Short mmCIF file of C-alpha atoms and ligand atoms in Angstrom, two decimals:
data_model
loop_
_atom_site.label_atom_id
_atom_site.label_comp_id
_atom_site.label_asym_id
_atom_site.label_seq_id
_atom_site.Cartn_x
_atom_site.Cartn_y
_atom_site.Cartn_z
CA UNK A 1378 94.15 -83.77 76.47
CA UNK A 1379 90.64 -82.43 76.80
CA UNK A 1380 87.78 -84.86 76.69
CA UNK A 1381 86.61 -83.44 73.36
CA UNK A 1382 90.04 -84.36 71.84
CA UNK A 1383 89.75 -88.08 72.65
CA UNK A 1384 88.97 -89.70 69.28
CA UNK A 1385 89.51 -93.27 70.22
CA UNK A 1386 89.23 -95.68 73.09
CA UNK A 1387 91.62 -98.46 72.07
CA UNK A 1388 91.39 -101.96 73.42
CA UNK A 1389 94.53 -104.01 73.65
CA UNK A 1390 95.70 -107.30 75.04
CA UNK A 1391 98.90 -108.20 76.91
CA UNK A 1392 99.61 -111.26 74.73
CA UNK A 1393 100.14 -113.31 77.81
CA UNK A 1394 99.20 -116.93 78.49
CA UNK A 1395 95.87 -117.52 80.31
CA UNK A 1396 97.41 -118.70 83.67
CA UNK A 1397 99.70 -115.68 84.00
CA UNK A 1398 98.23 -113.29 86.63
CA UNK A 1399 99.93 -110.00 86.08
CA UNK A 1400 98.90 -106.35 86.15
CA UNK A 1401 100.02 -102.80 85.71
CA UNK A 1402 103.11 -103.09 87.75
CA UNK A 1403 104.55 -105.92 85.67
CA UNK A 1404 103.61 -104.36 82.35
CA UNK A 1405 105.22 -101.09 83.63
CA UNK A 1406 108.36 -103.02 84.31
CA UNK A 1407 108.35 -104.77 80.87
CA UNK A 1408 107.94 -101.45 79.04
CA UNK A 1409 110.76 -99.92 80.99
CA UNK A 1410 112.90 -102.90 80.04
CA UNK A 1411 112.10 -101.98 76.42
CA UNK A 1412 113.63 -98.55 77.04
CA UNK A 1413 110.19 -96.78 77.07
CA UNK A 1414 109.06 -94.34 79.79
CA UNK A 1415 107.00 -97.03 81.46
CA UNK A 1416 103.52 -98.48 80.95
CA UNK A 1417 101.95 -97.23 77.76
CA UNK A 1418 98.33 -97.99 78.67
CA UNK A 1419 95.99 -95.92 80.86
CA UNK A 1420 94.20 -98.98 82.24
CA UNK A 1421 94.99 -102.64 82.65
CA UNK A 1422 92.27 -105.23 83.40
CA UNK A 1423 93.63 -108.26 85.36
CA UNK A 1424 92.38 -111.87 84.81
CA UNK A 1425 90.30 -111.33 87.97
CA UNK A 1426 88.56 -108.37 86.38
CA UNK A 1427 90.31 -105.86 88.74
CA UNK A 1428 90.94 -102.58 86.93
CA UNK A 1429 94.37 -100.99 87.59
CA UNK A 1430 95.66 -97.64 86.58
CA UNK A 1431 98.60 -97.26 84.25
CA UNK A 1432 99.45 -93.78 82.97
CA UNK A 1433 97.45 -91.30 84.94
CA UNK A 1434 94.15 -90.18 83.44
CA UNK A 1435 93.01 -87.31 85.60
CA UNK A 1436 89.24 -86.98 85.05
CA UNK A 1437 88.81 -84.39 87.84
CA UNK A 1438 90.89 -81.63 86.34
CA UNK A 1439 89.08 -78.42 85.36
CA UNK A 1440 87.97 -77.11 82.97
CA UNK A 1441 88.05 -80.32 80.96
CA UNK A 1442 90.28 -83.03 82.00
CA UNK A 1443 93.96 -83.80 81.63
CA UNK A 1444 95.71 -87.04 80.59
CA UNK A 1445 99.29 -88.08 80.32
CA UNK A 1446 99.54 -89.04 76.73
CA UNK A 1447 99.66 -92.83 76.36
CA UNK A 1448 102.01 -94.90 74.28
CA UNK A 1449 100.07 -97.80 72.86
CA UNK A 1450 99.07 -97.03 69.27
CA UNK A 1451 101.37 -95.67 66.59
CA UNK A 1452 100.62 -92.16 65.35
CA UNK A 1453 97.41 -91.62 67.45
CA UNK A 1454 98.58 -91.55 71.07
CA UNK A 1455 97.60 -87.90 71.52
CA UNK A 1456 93.98 -88.71 70.74
CA UNK A 1457 93.60 -92.08 72.29
CA UNK A 1458 92.93 -93.75 75.66
CA UNK A 1459 94.50 -97.22 75.96
CA UNK A 1460 93.04 -100.20 77.82
CA UNK A 1461 94.98 -103.43 78.15
CA UNK A 1462 93.32 -106.80 78.80
CA UNK A 1463 95.71 -109.32 80.42
CA UNK A 1464 95.70 -112.51 78.32
CA UNK A 1465 95.06 -112.86 74.64
CA UNK A 1466 98.18 -114.94 73.73
CA UNK A 1467 98.69 -115.42 70.07
CA UNK A 1468 95.59 -113.40 69.19
CA UNK A 1469 93.20 -115.78 71.13
CA UNK A 1470 90.49 -113.87 72.97
CA UNK A 1471 90.61 -115.95 76.13
CA UNK A 1472 89.47 -113.19 78.45
CA UNK A 1473 87.57 -114.10 81.58
CA UNK A 1474 83.95 -113.24 82.26
CA UNK A 1475 85.07 -110.76 84.94
CA UNK A 1476 87.42 -109.12 82.54
CA UNK A 1477 84.66 -108.75 79.94
CA UNK A 1478 82.39 -107.31 82.50
CA UNK A 1479 85.03 -104.84 83.72
CA UNK A 1480 85.89 -103.83 80.17
CA UNK A 1481 82.27 -103.01 79.52
CA UNK A 1482 81.90 -100.90 82.65
CA UNK A 1483 85.14 -99.03 82.05
CA UNK A 1484 84.38 -98.25 78.40
CA UNK A 1485 80.86 -97.27 79.25
CA UNK A 1486 82.17 -94.89 81.96
CA UNK A 1487 84.85 -93.42 79.59
CA UNK A 1488 82.21 -92.91 76.91
CA UNK A 1489 80.13 -90.74 79.37
CA UNK A 1490 83.28 -88.49 79.78
CA UNK A 1491 84.17 -88.55 76.11
CA UNK A 1492 81.01 -89.31 74.22
CA UNK A 1493 82.50 -88.59 70.73
CA UNK A 1494 85.24 -91.21 71.17
CA UNK A 1495 85.09 -94.31 68.94
CA UNK A 1496 85.68 -97.71 70.61
CA UNK A 1497 88.09 -99.74 68.57
CA UNK A 1498 90.69 -102.41 68.80
CA UNK A 1499 94.41 -101.85 68.29
CA UNK A 1500 94.17 -103.89 65.02
CA UNK A 1501 91.56 -101.45 63.67
CA UNK A 1502 94.13 -98.61 63.76
CA UNK A 1503 97.29 -100.61 62.92
CA UNK A 1504 96.71 -103.18 60.21
CA UNK A 1505 99.84 -105.13 61.02
CA UNK A 1506 98.45 -106.10 64.44
CA UNK A 1507 96.05 -108.81 65.65
CA UNK A 1508 95.65 -107.21 69.09
CA UNK A 1509 93.30 -107.66 70.94
CA UNK A 1510 92.09 -110.76 68.96
CA UNK A 1511 88.41 -109.88 68.64
CA UNK A 1512 86.22 -107.47 66.77
CA UNK A 1513 85.91 -104.57 69.28
CA UNK A 1514 83.57 -102.52 67.14
CA UNK A 1515 81.13 -105.42 66.90
CA UNK A 1516 81.51 -106.13 70.71
CA UNK A 1517 80.63 -102.57 71.50
CA UNK A 1518 77.71 -102.44 69.01
CA UNK A 1519 76.37 -105.67 70.66
CA UNK A 1520 76.55 -104.12 74.14
CA UNK A 1521 79.45 -106.32 75.16
CA UNK A 1522 77.50 -109.52 74.62
CA UNK A 1523 79.85 -111.28 72.05
CA UNK A 1524 83.36 -111.40 70.80
CA UNK A 1525 85.72 -111.02 73.74
CA UNK A 1526 85.99 -114.78 74.54
ZN1 LIG B 2881 97.76 -103.54 71.21
#
């Protein structure tokens, strides 16, 4: 996937309770247990704010950049980068301050690579979902100041 083909940067949550400290390795295991190829997201943001890689997103490849297609949003995976915030059980945006800060930095970085991409929540693309439990478009428009917890 070339940077110009990225239409969406999609924010998700893991739907895990606040005290559960997991990351990309655990989500990879769960997704394999579901019979999938492994973790569907490109990035995971732990409760501590540490950003971990899921599916490889190789931003150094010439002439544009290559990604391994994600598996996180129905019908749009070939055009979308997926980021998962750990937490958010039952649609509650209980994300830590460090997570919100890391999310902002990561999205801002990805927007410099793919400036045309729209920053949205999973629920904006799939009406049956509540994930990630906050209004991502408003959060982005407010420069990350409100909405994620
Ligand atoms: Zn989701």
